[in-house]
Short mmCIF file of C-alpha atoms in Angstrom, two decimals:
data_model
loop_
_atom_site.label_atom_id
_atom_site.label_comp_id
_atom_site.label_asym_id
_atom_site.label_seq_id
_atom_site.Cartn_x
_atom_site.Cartn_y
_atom_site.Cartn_z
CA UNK K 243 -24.79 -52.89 -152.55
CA UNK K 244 -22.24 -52.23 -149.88
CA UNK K 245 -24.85 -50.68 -147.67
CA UNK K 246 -26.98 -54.06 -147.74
CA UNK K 247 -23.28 -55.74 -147.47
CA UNK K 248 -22.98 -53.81 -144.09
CA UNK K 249 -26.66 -54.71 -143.32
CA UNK K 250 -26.36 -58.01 -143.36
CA UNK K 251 -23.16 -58.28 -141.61
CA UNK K 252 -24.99 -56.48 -138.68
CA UNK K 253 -28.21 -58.58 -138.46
CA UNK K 254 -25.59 -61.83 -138.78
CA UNK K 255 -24.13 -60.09 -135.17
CA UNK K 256 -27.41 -59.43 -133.58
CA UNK K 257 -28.74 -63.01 -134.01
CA UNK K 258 -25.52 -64.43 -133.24
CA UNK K 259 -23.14 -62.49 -130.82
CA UNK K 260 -25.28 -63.51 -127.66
CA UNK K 261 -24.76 -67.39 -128.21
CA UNK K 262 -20.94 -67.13 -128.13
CA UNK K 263 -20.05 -68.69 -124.39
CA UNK K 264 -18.96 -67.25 -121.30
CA UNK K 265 -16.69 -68.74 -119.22
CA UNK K 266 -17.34 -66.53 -115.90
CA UNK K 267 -20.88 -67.92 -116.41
CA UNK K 268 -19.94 -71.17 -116.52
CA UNK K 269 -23.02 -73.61 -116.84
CA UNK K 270 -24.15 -76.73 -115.07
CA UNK K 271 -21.73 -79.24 -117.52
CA UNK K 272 -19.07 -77.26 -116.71
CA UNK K 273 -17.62 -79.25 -114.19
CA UNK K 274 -14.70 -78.34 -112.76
CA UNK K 275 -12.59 -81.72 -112.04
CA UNK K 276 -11.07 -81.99 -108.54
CA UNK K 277 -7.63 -81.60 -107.96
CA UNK K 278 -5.73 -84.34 -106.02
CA UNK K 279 -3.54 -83.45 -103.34
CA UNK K 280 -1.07 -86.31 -104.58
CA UNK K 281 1.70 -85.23 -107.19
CA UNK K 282 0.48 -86.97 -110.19
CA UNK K 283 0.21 -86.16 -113.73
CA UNK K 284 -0.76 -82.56 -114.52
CA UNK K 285 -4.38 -81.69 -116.08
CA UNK K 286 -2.87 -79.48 -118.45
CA UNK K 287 0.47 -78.21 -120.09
CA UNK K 288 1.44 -74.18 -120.53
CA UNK K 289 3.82 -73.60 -123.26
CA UNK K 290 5.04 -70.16 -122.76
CA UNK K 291 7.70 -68.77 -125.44
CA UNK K 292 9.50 -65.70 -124.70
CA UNK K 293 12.03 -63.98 -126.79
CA UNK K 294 13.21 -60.58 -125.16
CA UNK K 295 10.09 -60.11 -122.97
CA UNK K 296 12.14 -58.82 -119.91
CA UNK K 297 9.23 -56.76 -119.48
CA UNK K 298 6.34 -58.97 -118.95
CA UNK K 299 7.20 -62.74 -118.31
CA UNK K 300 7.83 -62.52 -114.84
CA UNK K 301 3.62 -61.45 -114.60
CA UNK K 302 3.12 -64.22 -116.57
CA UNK K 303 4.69 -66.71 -114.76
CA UNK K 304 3.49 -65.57 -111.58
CA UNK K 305 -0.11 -65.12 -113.03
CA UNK K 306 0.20 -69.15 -113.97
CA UNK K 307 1.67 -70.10 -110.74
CA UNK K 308 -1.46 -68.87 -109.35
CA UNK K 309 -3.80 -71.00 -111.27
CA UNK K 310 -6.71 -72.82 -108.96
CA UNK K 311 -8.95 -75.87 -109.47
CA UNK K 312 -6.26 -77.26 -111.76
CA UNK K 313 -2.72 -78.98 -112.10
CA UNK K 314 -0.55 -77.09 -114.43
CA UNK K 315 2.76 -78.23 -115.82
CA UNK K 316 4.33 -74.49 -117.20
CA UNK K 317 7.00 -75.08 -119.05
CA UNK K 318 8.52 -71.69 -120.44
CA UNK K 319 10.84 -71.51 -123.45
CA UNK K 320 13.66 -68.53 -123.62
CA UNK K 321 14.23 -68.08 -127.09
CA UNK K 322 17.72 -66.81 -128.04
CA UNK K 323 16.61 -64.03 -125.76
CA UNK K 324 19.04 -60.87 -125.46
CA UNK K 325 17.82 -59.10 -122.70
CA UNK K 326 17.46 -60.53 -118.97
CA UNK K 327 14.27 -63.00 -119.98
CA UNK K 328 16.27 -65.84 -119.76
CA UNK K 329 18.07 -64.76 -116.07
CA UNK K 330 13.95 -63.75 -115.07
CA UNK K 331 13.02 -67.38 -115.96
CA UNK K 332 15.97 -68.92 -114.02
CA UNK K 333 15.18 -66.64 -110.97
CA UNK K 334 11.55 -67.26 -111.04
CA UNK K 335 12.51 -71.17 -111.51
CA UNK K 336 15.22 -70.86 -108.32
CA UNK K 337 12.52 -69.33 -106.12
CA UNK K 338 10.35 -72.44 -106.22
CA UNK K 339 11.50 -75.46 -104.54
CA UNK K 340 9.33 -78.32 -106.27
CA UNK K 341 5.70 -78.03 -106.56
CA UNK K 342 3.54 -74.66 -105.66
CA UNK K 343 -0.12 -75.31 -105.51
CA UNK K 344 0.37 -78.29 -107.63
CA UNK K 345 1.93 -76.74 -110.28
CA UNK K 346 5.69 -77.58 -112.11
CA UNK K 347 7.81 -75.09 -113.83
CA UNK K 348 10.59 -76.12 -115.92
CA UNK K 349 12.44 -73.88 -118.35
CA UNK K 350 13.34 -74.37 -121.63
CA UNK K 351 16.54 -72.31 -122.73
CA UNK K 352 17.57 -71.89 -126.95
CA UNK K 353 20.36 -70.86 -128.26
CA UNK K 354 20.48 -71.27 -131.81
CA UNK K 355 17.34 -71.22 -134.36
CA UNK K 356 18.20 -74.34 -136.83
CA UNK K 357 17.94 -73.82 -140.61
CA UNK K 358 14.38 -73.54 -142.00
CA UNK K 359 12.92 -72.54 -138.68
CA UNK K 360 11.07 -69.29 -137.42
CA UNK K 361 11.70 -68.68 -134.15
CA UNK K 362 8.53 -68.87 -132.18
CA UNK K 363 7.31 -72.33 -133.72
CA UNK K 364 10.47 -73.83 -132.92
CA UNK K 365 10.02 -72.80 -129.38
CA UNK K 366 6.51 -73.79 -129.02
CA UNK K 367 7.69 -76.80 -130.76
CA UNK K 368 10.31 -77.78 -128.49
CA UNK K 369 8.20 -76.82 -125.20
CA UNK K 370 5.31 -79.33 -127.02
CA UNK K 371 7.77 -82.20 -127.18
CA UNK K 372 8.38 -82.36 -123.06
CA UNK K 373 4.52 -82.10 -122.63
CA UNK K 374 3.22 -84.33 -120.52
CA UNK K 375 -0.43 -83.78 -119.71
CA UNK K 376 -3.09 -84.43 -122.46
CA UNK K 377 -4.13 -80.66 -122.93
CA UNK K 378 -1.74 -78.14 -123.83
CA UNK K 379 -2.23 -74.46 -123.96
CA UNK K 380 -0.30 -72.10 -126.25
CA UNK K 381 0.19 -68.61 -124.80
CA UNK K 382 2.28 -66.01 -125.08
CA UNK K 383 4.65 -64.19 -122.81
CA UNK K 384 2.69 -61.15 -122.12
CA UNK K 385 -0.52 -62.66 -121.12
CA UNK K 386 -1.79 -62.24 -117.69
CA UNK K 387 -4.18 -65.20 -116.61
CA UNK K 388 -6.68 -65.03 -113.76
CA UNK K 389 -6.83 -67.55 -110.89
CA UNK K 390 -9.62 -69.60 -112.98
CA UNK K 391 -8.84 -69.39 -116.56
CA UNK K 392 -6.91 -72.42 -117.16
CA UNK K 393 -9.22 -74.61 -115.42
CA UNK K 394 -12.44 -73.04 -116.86
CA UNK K 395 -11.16 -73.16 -120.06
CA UNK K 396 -10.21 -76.90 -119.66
CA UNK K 397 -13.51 -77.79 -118.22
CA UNK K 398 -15.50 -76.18 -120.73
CA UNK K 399 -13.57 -78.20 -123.43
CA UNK K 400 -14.17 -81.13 -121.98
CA UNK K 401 -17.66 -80.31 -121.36
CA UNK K 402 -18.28 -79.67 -125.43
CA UNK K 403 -15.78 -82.84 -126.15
CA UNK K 404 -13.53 -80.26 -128.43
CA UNK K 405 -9.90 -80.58 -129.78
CA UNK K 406 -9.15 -77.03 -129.44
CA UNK K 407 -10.89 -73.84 -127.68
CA UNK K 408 -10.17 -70.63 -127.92
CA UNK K 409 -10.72 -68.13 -124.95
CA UNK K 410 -10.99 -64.66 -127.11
CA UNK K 411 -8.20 -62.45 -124.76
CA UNK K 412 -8.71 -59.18 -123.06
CA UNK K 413 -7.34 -56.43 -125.15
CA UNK K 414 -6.05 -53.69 -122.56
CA UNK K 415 -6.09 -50.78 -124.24
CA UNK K 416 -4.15 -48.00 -122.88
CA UNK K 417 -4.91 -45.34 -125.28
CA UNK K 418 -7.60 -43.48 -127.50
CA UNK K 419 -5.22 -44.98 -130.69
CA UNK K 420 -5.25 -48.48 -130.03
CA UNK K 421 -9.51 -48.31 -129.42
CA UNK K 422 -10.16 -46.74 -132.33
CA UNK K 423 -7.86 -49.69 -134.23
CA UNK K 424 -9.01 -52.13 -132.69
CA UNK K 425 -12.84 -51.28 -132.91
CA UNK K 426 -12.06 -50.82 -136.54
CA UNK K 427 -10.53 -53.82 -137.35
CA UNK K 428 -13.14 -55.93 -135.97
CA UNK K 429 -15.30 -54.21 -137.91
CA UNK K 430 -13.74 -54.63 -141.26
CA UNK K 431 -12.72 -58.36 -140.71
CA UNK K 432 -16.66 -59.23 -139.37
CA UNK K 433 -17.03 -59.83 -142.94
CA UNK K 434 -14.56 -62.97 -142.66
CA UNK K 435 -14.82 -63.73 -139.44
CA UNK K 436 -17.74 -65.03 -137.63
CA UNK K 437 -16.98 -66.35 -134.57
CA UNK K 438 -20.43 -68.21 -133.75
CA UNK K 439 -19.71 -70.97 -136.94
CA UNK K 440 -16.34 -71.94 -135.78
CA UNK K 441 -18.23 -74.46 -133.60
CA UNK K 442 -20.38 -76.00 -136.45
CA UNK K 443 -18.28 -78.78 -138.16
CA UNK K 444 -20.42 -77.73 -141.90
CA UNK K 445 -18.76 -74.37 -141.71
CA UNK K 446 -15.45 -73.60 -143.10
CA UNK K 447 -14.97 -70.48 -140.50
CA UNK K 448 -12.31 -71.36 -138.08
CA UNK K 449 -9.97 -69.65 -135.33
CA UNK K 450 -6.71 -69.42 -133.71
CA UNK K 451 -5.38 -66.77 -131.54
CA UNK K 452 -1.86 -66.80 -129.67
CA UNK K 453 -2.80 -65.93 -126.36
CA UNK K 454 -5.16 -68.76 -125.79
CA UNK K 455 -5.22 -71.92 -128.27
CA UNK K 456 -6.11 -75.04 -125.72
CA UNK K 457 -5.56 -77.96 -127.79
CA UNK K 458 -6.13 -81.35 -127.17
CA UNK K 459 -2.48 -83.40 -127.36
CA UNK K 460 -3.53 -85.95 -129.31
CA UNK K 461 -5.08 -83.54 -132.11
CA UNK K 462 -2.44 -81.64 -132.03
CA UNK K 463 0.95 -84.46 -132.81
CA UNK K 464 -1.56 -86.22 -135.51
CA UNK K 465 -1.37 -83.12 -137.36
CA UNK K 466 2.16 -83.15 -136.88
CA UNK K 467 2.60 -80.14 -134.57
CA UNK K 468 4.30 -76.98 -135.19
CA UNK K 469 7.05 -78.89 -136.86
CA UNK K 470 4.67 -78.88 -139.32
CA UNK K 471 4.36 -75.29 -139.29
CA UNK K 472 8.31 -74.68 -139.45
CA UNK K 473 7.96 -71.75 -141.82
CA UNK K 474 4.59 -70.01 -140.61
CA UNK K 475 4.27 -66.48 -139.54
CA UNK K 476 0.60 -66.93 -138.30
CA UNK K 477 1.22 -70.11 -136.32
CA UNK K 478 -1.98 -69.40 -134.08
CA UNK K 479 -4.19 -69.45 -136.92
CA UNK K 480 -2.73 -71.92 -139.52
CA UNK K 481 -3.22 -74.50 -136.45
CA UNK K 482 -6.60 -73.50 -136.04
CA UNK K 483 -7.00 -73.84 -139.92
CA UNK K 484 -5.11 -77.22 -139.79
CA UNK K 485 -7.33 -78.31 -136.85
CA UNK K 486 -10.68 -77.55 -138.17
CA UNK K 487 -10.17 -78.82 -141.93
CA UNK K 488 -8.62 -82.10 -139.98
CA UNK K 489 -12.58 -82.68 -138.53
CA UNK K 490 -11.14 -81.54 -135.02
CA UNK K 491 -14.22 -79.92 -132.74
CA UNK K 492 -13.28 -76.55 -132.31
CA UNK K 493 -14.79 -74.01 -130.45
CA UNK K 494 -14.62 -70.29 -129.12
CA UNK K 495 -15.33 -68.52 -125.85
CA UNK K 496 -15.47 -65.68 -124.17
CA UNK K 497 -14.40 -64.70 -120.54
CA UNK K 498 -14.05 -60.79 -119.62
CA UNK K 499 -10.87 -60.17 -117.19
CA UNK K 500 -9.74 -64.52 -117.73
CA UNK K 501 -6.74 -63.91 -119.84
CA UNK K 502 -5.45 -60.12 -120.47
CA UNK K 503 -2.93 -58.53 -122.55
CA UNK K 504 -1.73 -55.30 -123.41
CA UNK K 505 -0.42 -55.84 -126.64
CA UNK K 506 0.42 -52.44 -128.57
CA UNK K 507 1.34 -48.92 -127.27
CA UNK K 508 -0.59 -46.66 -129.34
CA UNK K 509 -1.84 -46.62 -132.79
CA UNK K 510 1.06 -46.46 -134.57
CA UNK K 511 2.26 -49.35 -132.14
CA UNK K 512 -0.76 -51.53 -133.72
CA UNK K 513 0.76 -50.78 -137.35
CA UNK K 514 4.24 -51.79 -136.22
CA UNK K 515 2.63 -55.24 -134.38
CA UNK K 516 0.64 -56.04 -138.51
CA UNK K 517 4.05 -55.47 -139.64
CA UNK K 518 5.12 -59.27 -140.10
CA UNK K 519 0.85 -60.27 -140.11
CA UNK K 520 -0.89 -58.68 -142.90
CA UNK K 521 1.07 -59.52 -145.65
CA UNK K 522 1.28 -63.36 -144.18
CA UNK K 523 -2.38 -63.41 -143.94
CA UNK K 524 -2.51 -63.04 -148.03
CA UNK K 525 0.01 -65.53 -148.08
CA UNK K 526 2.80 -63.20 -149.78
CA UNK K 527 0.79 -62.62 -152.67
CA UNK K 528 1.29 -59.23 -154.51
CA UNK K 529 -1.88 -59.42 -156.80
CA UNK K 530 -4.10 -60.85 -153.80
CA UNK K 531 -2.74 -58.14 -151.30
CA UNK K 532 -3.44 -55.46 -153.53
CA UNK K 533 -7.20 -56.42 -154.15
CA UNK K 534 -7.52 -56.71 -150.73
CA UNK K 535 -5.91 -53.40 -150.53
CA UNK K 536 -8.86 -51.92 -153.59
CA UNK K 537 -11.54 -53.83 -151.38
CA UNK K 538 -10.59 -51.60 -148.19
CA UNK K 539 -9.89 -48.51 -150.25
CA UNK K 540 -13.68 -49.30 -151.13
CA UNK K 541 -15.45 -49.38 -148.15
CA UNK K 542 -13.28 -46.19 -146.66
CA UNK K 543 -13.79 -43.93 -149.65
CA UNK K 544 -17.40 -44.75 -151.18
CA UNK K 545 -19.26 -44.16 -148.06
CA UNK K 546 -17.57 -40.73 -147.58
CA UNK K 547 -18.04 -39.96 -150.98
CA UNK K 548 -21.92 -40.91 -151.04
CA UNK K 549 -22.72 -38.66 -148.09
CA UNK K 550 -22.05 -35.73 -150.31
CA UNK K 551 -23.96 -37.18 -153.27
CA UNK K 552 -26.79 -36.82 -151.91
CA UNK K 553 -30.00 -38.90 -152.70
CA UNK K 554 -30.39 -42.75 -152.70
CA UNK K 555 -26.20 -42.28 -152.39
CA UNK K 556 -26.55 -40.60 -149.35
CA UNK K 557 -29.17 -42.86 -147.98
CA UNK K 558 -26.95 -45.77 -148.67
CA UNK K 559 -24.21 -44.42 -146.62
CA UNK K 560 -26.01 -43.32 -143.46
CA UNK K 561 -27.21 -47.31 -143.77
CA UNK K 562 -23.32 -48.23 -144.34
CA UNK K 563 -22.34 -46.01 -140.95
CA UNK K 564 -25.68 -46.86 -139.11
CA UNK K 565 -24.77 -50.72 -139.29
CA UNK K 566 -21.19 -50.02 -138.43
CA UNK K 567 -21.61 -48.45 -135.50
CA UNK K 568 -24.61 -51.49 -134.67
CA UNK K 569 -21.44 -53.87 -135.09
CA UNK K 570 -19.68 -52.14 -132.55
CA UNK K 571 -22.33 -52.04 -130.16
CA UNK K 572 -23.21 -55.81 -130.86
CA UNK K 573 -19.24 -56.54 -130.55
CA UNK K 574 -18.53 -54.98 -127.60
CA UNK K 575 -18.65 -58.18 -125.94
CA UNK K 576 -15.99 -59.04 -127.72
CA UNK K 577 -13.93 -55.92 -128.08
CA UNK K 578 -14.33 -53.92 -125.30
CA UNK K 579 -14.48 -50.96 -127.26
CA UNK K 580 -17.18 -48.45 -126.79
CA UNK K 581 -19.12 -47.48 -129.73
CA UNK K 582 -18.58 -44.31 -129.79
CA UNK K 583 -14.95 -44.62 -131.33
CA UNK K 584 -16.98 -45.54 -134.38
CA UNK K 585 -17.00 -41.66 -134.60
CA UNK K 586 -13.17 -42.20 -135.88
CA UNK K 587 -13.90 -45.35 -137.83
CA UNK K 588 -12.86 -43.86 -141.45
CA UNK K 589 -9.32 -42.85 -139.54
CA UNK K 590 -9.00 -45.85 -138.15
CA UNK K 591 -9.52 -47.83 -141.02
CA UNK K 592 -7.58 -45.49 -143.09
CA UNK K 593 -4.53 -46.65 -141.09
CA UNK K 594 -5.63 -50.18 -141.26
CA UNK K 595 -5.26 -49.96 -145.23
CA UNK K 596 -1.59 -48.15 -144.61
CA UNK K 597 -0.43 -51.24 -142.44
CA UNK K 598 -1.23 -53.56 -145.12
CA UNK K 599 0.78 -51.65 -147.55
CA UNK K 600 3.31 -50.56 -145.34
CA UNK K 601 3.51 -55.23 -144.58
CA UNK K 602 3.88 -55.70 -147.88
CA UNK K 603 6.02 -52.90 -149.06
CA UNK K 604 8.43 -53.36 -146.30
CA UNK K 605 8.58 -57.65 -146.84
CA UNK K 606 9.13 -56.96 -150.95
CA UNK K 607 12.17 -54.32 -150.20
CA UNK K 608 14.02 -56.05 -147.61
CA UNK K 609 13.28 -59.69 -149.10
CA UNK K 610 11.87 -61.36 -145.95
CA UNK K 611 10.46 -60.67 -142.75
CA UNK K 612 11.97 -59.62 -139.70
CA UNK K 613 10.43 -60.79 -136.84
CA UNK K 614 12.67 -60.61 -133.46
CA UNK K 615 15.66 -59.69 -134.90
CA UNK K 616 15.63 -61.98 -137.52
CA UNK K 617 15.20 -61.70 -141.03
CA UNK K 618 13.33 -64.27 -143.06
CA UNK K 619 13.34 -65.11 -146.51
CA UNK K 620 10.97 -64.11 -148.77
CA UNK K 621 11.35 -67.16 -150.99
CA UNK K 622 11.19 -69.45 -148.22
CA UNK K 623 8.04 -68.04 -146.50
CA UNK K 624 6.08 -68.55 -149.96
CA UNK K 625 7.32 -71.95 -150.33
CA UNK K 626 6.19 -72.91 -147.10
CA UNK K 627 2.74 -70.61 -147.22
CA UNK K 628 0.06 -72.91 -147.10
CA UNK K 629 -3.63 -71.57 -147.85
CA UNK K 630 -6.34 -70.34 -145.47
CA UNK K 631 -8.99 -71.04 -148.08
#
């Protein structure tokens, strides 16, 4: 049974993976709107919140400022930062005297997180509410954007008349670790996550991701923004729930080298990024996490067992690992991982498992979730938990 499981996941990818978009191969209705000279109203806002990301918001910035074929107001949000983020964004701000290339950058400086608030949805919150243009784009502050992405991106949502697309980010992946996680997660979430019916309004699939949600203004402030969000870990994806169960058009695209990010150091540096996720994602429910955490141990152990059963056991598990690595070959796309870290996929998984226990074991024994410096309550993350089914 999990064998044909794995089957059908794979033939699902081979039918469908090609007829996901590609915005470097942008098509004939992908029309790319002029620019006026004239200062006017911008094409699109760039909310960019940044809490202690000394590091990499300067890149960003600079990566935005360099945006062509497109008006861009950026307007970046320092949130209760304690490292030199906030001075980066003033001297960044200082440098430019008015417009460059068409583009406005104003920053956004917060000092205090008010009661019943997480930090990074009040910041994306308060960058939203000075938004002037009728697209905004949600980002984060360690993306790195190429000269076209914004205005590809907004030209290809205008072509499809969507409410909210989703340009599927670049992972850079600077180690052997973070490949073989990454190729392995995809793999065990294909089963949920089919990225080809987010487009079809029938299908209850749907999609958010932080580094790229383009959403149309409108759509976004009559669902009542991320104030209505106040209490959500997973912003990125309860708006892309929100938006697709609203009747919004929603859509996902690809676009190799548009919008990068190197977002964990290492394996172990993926587990420590799930820390706050996972246990979200099954909305802070003990009895749900740990059947997730029996459906995982699953589809790690029985395989590996099987292969030493031998018979129609063993034949089911060379199908289970045949169609895996067929995912990751179909995904690559995608991923970017090659398929021959599927040789590592029981690892990899195996550490997958330990991050969703390790979520949920460390939320239950300190009470909340710390996220920035900043521990949240347990309590009030449940009450505010809305579903994802």
């Amino acid at each position: 049974m999990l064998a044909l499981g794995w089957l059908w996941q794979l033939v699902q990818w081979l039918r469908h993976a090609r007829t996901l978009p590609d915005l470097t191969c942008p098509q004939d209705d992908w029309q790319i709107a002029p620019v006026s000279k004239a200062e006017g109203k911008p094409q699109l806002t760039v909310i960019v919140p940044a809490c202690n990301e000394e590091g990499s918001i300067e890149a960003t910035l600079r990566s935005l400022l360099g945006s062509a074929g497109i008006r861009l107001e950026i307007i970046a949000v320092d949130d209760r930062s304690t490292d030199r983020t906030g001075a980066i964004l003033d001297e960044v701000s200082s440098q430019l005297s008015g417009l460059v290339c068409g583009h406005k950058l104003a920053v956004l400086h917060i000092r205090e997180l008010p009661a019943g608030w997480l930090g990074k949805p009040h910041a994306l919150w308060q960058g939203a509410q000075r938004a002037q243009a009728d697209w905004i784009l949600f980002t984060d502050a360690d993306v790195v954007f190429a000269p076209q992405a914004a205005a590809l991106a907004l030209a290809y949502a205008e072509a499809e008349c969507a409410d909210h697309v989703v340009l599927m980010p670049d992972w850079i992946l600077g180690s052997h670790g973070e490949a073989a996680m990454l190729g392995a997660i995809h793999a065990l979430t294909s089963w949920g996550m089919r990225l080809w019916r987010v487009a079809d309004p029938d299908s209850r699939d749907f999609l958010g991701v932080g580094a790229f949600n383009l959403v149309r203004r409108s759509a976004y402030e009559a669902l009542g923004g991320f104030e209505a969000l106040r209490m959500e870990v997973l912003e990125d994806l309860r708006l892309g729930w929100k938006l697709k169960r609203a009747g919004y058009r929603q859509r996902v695209a690809l676009g190799p080298g548009l919008a990068s990010i190197r977002w964990s150091f290492g394996a172990w540096s993926v587990v420590r990024n799930l820390e706050k996720n996972l246990f979200a994602l099954y909305r802070y429910r003990v009895g749900l996490t740990l059947l997730g955490c029996l459906g995982l141990s699953v589809q790690i152990a029985l395989p590996i067992m099987a292969l030493f059963a031998g018979g129609w056991a063993r034949i089911g598990a060379i199908a289970v690992y045949g169609a895996v690595v067929g995912i990751y070959c179909s995904a690559r796309r995608v991923t970017r991982v090659a398929p021959t870290y599927v040789l590592v996929y029981p690892l990899a998984a195996s550490l997958f498992l330990f991050a969703v226990v390790r979520s949920m074991s460390l939320a239950l024994v300190r009470g909340g979730v710390a996220w920035r410096g900043t521990l949240y309550s347990l309590r009030e993350l449940r009450e505010h938990a809305g579903r994802f089914w």
